[in-house]
Amino acid sequence: RFTLTRTGSRVGALLRWMIRAPKTAPHIRMTSGPYFANNMCELSYRGSQAQVTVEHSTPDDDGGGQLSEVAHVQL
């Protein structure tokens, strides 16, 4: 989580500068999350389109488990 904060980004940039490493970070923008619980992710491709679905395991009324969608992101 720390690396996703502004301070974490600056610490990473400082460390990269100290070892004179090139900037290689992809341009990633967080649109939801981060999610750290008992999650499952599904990555789907259709042609040039991709999407990620994040699901969380929750107990159902019968004592079993079920998956509940946490996030659905088009890439």
Short mmCIF file of C-alpha atoms in Angstrom, two decimals:
data_model
loop_
_atom_site.label_atom_id
_atom_site.label_comp_id
_atom_site.label_asym_id
_atom_site.label_seq_id
_atom_site.Cartn_x
_atom_site.Cartn_y
_atom_site.Cartn_z
CA ARG A 1 0.00 0.00 0.00
CA PHE A 2 2.84 2.38 0.84
CA THR A 3 4.22 2.26 -2.71
CA LEU A 4 0.87 3.53 -4.03
CA THR A 5 1.05 6.73 -1.98
CA ARG A 6 2.68 9.98 -3.06
CA THR A 7 5.35 9.58 -0.35
CA GLY A 8 6.05 5.98 -1.43
CA SER A 9 6.43 7.12 -5.02
CA ARG A 10 8.91 9.79 -3.97
CA VAL A 11 10.92 7.30 -1.89
CA GLY A 12 11.07 4.97 -4.89
CA ALA A 13 12.16 7.83 -7.17
CA LEU A 14 14.89 8.80 -4.70
CA LEU A 15 16.18 5.22 -4.49
CA ARG A 16 16.15 4.91 -8.29
CA TRP A 17 18.04 8.22 -8.59
CA MET A 18 20.63 7.10 -5.99
CA ILE A 19 21.57 4.00 -8.02
CA ARG A 20 21.22 5.89 -11.31
CA ALA A 21 18.68 3.44 -12.68
CA PRO A 22 16.54 4.46 -15.65
CA LYS A 23 12.89 5.28 -15.11
CA THR A 24 11.05 2.13 -16.13
CA ALA A 25 7.74 2.53 -14.33
CA PRO A 26 4.73 1.88 -16.54
CA HIS A 27 2.05 4.53 -16.50
CA ILE A 28 -0.44 2.82 -14.20
CA ARG A 29 -3.38 4.64 -12.72
CA MET A 30 -5.29 3.11 -9.83
CA THR A 31 -9.02 3.08 -10.56
CA SER A 32 -10.02 0.91 -7.60
CA GLY A 33 -8.47 -1.06 -4.75
CA PRO A 34 -6.03 -2.16 -3.57
CA TYR A 35 -7.66 -5.36 -2.35
CA PHE A 36 -5.84 -7.60 0.13
CA ALA A 37 -8.50 -9.95 1.51
CA ASN A 38 -9.26 -13.46 0.31
CA ASN A 39 -9.78 -12.48 -3.34
CA MET A 40 -9.71 -14.20 -6.70
CA CYS A 41 -9.05 -12.38 -9.95
CA GLU A 42 -10.14 -13.27 -13.45
CA LEU A 43 -8.43 -11.69 -16.46
CA SER A 44 -10.47 -11.97 -19.66
CA TYR A 45 -9.43 -11.17 -23.21
CA ARG A 46 -11.74 -10.62 -26.16
CA GLY A 47 -9.97 -9.36 -29.26
CA SER A 48 -7.99 -6.29 -28.26
CA GLN A 49 -10.10 -5.72 -25.13
CA ALA A 50 -9.17 -6.97 -21.65
CA GLN A 51 -10.99 -6.82 -18.34
CA VAL A 52 -10.29 -7.85 -14.75
CA THR A 53 -12.91 -9.05 -12.31
CA VAL A 54 -12.00 -9.23 -8.60
CA GLU A 55 -14.16 -11.49 -6.45
CA HIS A 56 -14.16 -12.07 -2.69
CA SER A 57 -15.13 -15.29 -0.93
CA THR A 58 -17.98 -14.85 1.57
CA PRO A 59 -19.99 -17.41 3.54
CA ASP A 60 -23.51 -18.17 2.35
CA ASP A 61 -26.57 -19.05 4.47
CA ASP A 62 -25.85 -22.81 4.34
CA GLY A 63 -22.31 -22.49 5.75
CA GLY A 64 -20.70 -22.89 2.34
CA GLY A 65 -18.96 -20.22 0.34
CA GLN A 66 -19.86 -17.97 -2.52
CA LEU A 67 -18.00 -15.41 -4.61
CA SER A 68 -19.12 -11.78 -4.55
CA GLU A 69 -17.83 -9.29 -7.12
CA VAL A 70 -15.64 -6.60 -5.56
CA ALA A 71 -14.50 -4.79 -8.71
CA HIS A 72 -14.78 -5.02 -12.48
CA VAL A 73 -12.26 -2.99 -14.47
CA GLN A 74 -11.91 -2.57 -18.24
CA LEU A 75 -8.25 -2.38 -19.26
#
